[in-house]
mmCIF file of C-alpha atoms in Angstrom:
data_model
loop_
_atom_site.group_PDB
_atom_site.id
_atom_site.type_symbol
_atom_site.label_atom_id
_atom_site.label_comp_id
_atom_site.label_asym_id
_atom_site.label_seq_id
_atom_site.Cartn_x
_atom_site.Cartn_y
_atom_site.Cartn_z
ATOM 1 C CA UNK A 1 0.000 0.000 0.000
ATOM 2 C CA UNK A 2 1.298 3.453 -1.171
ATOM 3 C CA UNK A 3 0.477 6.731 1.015
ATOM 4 C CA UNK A 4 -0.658 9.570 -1.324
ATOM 5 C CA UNK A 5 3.053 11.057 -1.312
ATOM 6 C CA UNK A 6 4.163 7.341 -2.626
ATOM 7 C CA UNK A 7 1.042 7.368 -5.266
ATOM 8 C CA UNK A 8 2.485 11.124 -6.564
ATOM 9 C CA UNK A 9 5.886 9.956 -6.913
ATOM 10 C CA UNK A 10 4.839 6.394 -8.607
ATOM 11 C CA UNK A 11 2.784 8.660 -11.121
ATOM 12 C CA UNK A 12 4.442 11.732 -11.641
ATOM 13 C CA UNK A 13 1.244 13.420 -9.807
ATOM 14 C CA UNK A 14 1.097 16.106 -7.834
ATOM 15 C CA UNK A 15 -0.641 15.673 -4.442
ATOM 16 C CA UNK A 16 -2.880 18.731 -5.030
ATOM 17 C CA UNK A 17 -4.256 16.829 -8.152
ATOM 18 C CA UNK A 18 -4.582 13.336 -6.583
ATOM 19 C CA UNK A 19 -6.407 14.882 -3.640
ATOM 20 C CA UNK A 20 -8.207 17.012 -6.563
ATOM 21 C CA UNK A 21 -9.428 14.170 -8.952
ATOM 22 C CA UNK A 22 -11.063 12.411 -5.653
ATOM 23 C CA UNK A 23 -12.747 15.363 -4.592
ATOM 24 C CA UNK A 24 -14.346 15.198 -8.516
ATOM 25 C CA UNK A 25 -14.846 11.303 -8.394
ATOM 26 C CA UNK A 26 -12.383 10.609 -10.791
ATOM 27 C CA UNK A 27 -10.013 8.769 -8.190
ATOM 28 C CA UNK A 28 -11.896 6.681 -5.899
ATOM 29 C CA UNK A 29 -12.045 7.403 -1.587
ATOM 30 C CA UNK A 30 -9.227 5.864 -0.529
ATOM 31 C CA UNK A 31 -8.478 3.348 2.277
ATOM 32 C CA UNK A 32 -7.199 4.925 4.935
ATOM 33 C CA UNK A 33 -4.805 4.242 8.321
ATOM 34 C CA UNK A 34 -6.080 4.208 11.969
ATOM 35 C CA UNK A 35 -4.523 7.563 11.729
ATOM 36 C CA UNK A 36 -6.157 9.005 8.577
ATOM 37 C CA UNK A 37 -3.673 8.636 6.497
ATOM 38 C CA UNK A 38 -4.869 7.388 3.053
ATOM 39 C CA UNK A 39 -3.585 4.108 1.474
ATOM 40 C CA UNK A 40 -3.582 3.067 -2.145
ATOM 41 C CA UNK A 41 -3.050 0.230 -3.872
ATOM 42 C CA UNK A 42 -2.334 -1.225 -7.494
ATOM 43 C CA UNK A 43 -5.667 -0.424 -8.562
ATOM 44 C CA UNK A 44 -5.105 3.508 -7.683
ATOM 45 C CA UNK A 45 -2.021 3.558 -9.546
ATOM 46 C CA UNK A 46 -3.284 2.130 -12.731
ATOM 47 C CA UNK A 47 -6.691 4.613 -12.811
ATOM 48 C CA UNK A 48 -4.396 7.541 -11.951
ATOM 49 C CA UNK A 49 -1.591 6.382 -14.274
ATOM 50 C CA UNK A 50 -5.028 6.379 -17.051
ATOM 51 C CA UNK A 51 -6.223 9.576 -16.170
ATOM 52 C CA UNK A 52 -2.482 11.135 -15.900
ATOM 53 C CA UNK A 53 -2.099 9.542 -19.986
ATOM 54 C CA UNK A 54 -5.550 10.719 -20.834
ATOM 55 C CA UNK A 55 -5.063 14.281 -19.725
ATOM 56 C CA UNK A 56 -1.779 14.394 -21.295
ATOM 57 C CA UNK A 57 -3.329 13.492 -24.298
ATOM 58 C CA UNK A 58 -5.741 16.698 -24.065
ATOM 59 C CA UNK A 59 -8.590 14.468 -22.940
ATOM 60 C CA UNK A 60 -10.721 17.078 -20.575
ATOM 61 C CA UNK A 61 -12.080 15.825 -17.484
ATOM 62 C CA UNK A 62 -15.148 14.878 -18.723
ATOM 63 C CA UNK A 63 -14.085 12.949 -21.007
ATOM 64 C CA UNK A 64 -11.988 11.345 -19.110
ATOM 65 C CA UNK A 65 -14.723 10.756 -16.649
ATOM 66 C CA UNK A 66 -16.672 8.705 -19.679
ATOM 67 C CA UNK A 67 -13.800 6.783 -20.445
ATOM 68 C CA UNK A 68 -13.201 5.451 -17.025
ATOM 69 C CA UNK A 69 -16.766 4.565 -16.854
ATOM 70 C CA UNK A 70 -16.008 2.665 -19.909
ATOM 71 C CA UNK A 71 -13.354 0.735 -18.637
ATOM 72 C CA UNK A 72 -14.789 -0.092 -15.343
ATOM 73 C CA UNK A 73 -17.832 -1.419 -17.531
ATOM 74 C CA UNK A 74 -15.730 -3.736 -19.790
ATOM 75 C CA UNK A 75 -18.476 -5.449 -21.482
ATOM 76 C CA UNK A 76 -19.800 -1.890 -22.951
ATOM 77 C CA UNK A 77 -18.939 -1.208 -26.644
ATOM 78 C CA UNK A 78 -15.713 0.147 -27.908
ATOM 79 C CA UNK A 79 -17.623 2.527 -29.754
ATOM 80 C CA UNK A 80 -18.264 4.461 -27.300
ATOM 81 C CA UNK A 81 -14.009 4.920 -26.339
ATOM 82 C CA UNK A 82 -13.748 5.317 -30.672
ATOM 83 C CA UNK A 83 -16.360 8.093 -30.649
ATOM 84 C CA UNK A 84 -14.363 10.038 -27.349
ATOM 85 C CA UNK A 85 -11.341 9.536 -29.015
ATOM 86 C CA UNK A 86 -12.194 10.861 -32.407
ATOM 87 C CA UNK A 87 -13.941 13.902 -30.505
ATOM 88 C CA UNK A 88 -10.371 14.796 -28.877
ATOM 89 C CA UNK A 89 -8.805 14.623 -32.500
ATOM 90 C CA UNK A 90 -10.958 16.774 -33.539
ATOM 91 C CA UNK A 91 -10.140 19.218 -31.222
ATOM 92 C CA UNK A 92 -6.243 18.839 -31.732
ATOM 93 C CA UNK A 93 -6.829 19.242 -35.171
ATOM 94 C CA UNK A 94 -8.836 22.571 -34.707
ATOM 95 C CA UNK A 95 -5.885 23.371 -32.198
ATOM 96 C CA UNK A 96 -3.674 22.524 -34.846
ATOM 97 C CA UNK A 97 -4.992 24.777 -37.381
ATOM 98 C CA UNK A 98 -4.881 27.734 -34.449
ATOM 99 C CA UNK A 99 -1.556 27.603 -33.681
ATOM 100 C CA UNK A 100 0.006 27.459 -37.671
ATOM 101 C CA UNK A 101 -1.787 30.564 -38.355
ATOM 102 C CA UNK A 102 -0.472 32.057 -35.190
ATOM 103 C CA UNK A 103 2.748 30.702 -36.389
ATOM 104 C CA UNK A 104 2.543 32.336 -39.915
ATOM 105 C CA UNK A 105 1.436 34.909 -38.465
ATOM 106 C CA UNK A 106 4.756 35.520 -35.769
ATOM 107 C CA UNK A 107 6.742 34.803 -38.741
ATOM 108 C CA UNK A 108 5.368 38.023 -40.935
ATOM 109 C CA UNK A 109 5.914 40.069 -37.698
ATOM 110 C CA UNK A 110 9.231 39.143 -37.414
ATOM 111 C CA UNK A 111 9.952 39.218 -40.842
ATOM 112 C CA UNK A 112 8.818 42.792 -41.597
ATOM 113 C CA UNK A 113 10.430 44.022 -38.697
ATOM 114 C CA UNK A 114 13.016 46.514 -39.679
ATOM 115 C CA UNK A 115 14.864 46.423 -36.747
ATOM 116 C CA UNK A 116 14.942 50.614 -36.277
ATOM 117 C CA UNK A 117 13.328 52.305 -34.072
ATOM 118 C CA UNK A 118 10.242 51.165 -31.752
ATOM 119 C CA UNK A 119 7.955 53.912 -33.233
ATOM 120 C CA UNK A 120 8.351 52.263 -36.739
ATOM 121 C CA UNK A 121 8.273 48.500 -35.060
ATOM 122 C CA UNK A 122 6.078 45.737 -37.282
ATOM 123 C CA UNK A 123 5.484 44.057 -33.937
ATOM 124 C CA UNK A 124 4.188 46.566 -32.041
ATOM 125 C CA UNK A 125 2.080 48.111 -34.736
ATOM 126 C CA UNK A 126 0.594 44.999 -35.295
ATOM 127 C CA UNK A 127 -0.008 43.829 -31.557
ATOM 128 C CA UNK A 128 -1.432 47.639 -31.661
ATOM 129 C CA UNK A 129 -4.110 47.166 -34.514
ATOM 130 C CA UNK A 130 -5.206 43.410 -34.895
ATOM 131 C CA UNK A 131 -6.649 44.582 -38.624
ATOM 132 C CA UNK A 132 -3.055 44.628 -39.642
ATOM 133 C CA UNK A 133 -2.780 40.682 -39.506
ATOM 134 C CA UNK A 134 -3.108 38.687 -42.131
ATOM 135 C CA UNK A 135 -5.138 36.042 -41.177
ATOM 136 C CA UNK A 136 -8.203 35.569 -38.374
ATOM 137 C CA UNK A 137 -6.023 33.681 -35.730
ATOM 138 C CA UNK A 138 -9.026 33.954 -33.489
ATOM 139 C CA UNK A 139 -11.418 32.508 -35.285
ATOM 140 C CA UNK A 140 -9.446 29.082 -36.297
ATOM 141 C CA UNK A 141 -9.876 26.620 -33.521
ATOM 142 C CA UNK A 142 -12.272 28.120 -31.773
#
């Protein structure tokens, strides 16, 4: 049995967010000492070890919430998991498409900088007046 500090280390999770995702019902109430102190076992490590991968794949919470209820329910369809998953990529993707126009975007800045003096600055006149970029960064992705 691991204490939480153990269960952090084991996982690369903070304590804050173990004591975070059972206050949300993502982690399970632990076991816990004559003295309070919580216990886990190999069961805790492998859900947090699955929600640590899912939210470092972007998965948000909720999500993540379905999927576990997926895979404590193994005899549910895969479709469900396929249909999360493609949901996520889909959101990358818009992601994706947000950050390459910001990208062009920094490049023309940079590029039509003239490197004089800050009153005649492509950066800051464009960070001044949005209408002088070239594409609607805020609109992709969002």
């Amino acid at each position: 049995m691991l204490t939480i500090g153990s269960l952090g280390k084991k996982t690369g999770t903070k304590v804050q967010t173990i004591r975070y995702y059972e206050q949300i019902g993502l982690m399970p109430e632990p076991g816990r000492t004559e003295g309070g102190q919580r216990r886990y076992g190999d069961d805790e490590v492998d859900r947090l070890s699955f929600i640590r991968h899912a939210r470092q794949l972007g998965f948000p919470l909720e999500a993540i919430r379905e999927l576990l209820d997926l895979s404590d329910n193994p005899d549910r369809s895969c479709h469900e998991a396929d249909s999360i998953a493609r949901r996520q990529l889909k959101q990358v993707e818009l992601r994706m498409d947000r950050l390459k126009a910001l990208r062009t975007e920094l490049k023309r800045m940079i590029h039509e900088c003239s490197g004089g003096n800050t009153a005649d600055c492509k950066v800051l006149e464009v960070l001044r007046d949005h209408s002088e970029c070239l594409t609607d960064h805020d609109a992709i992705g969002a």
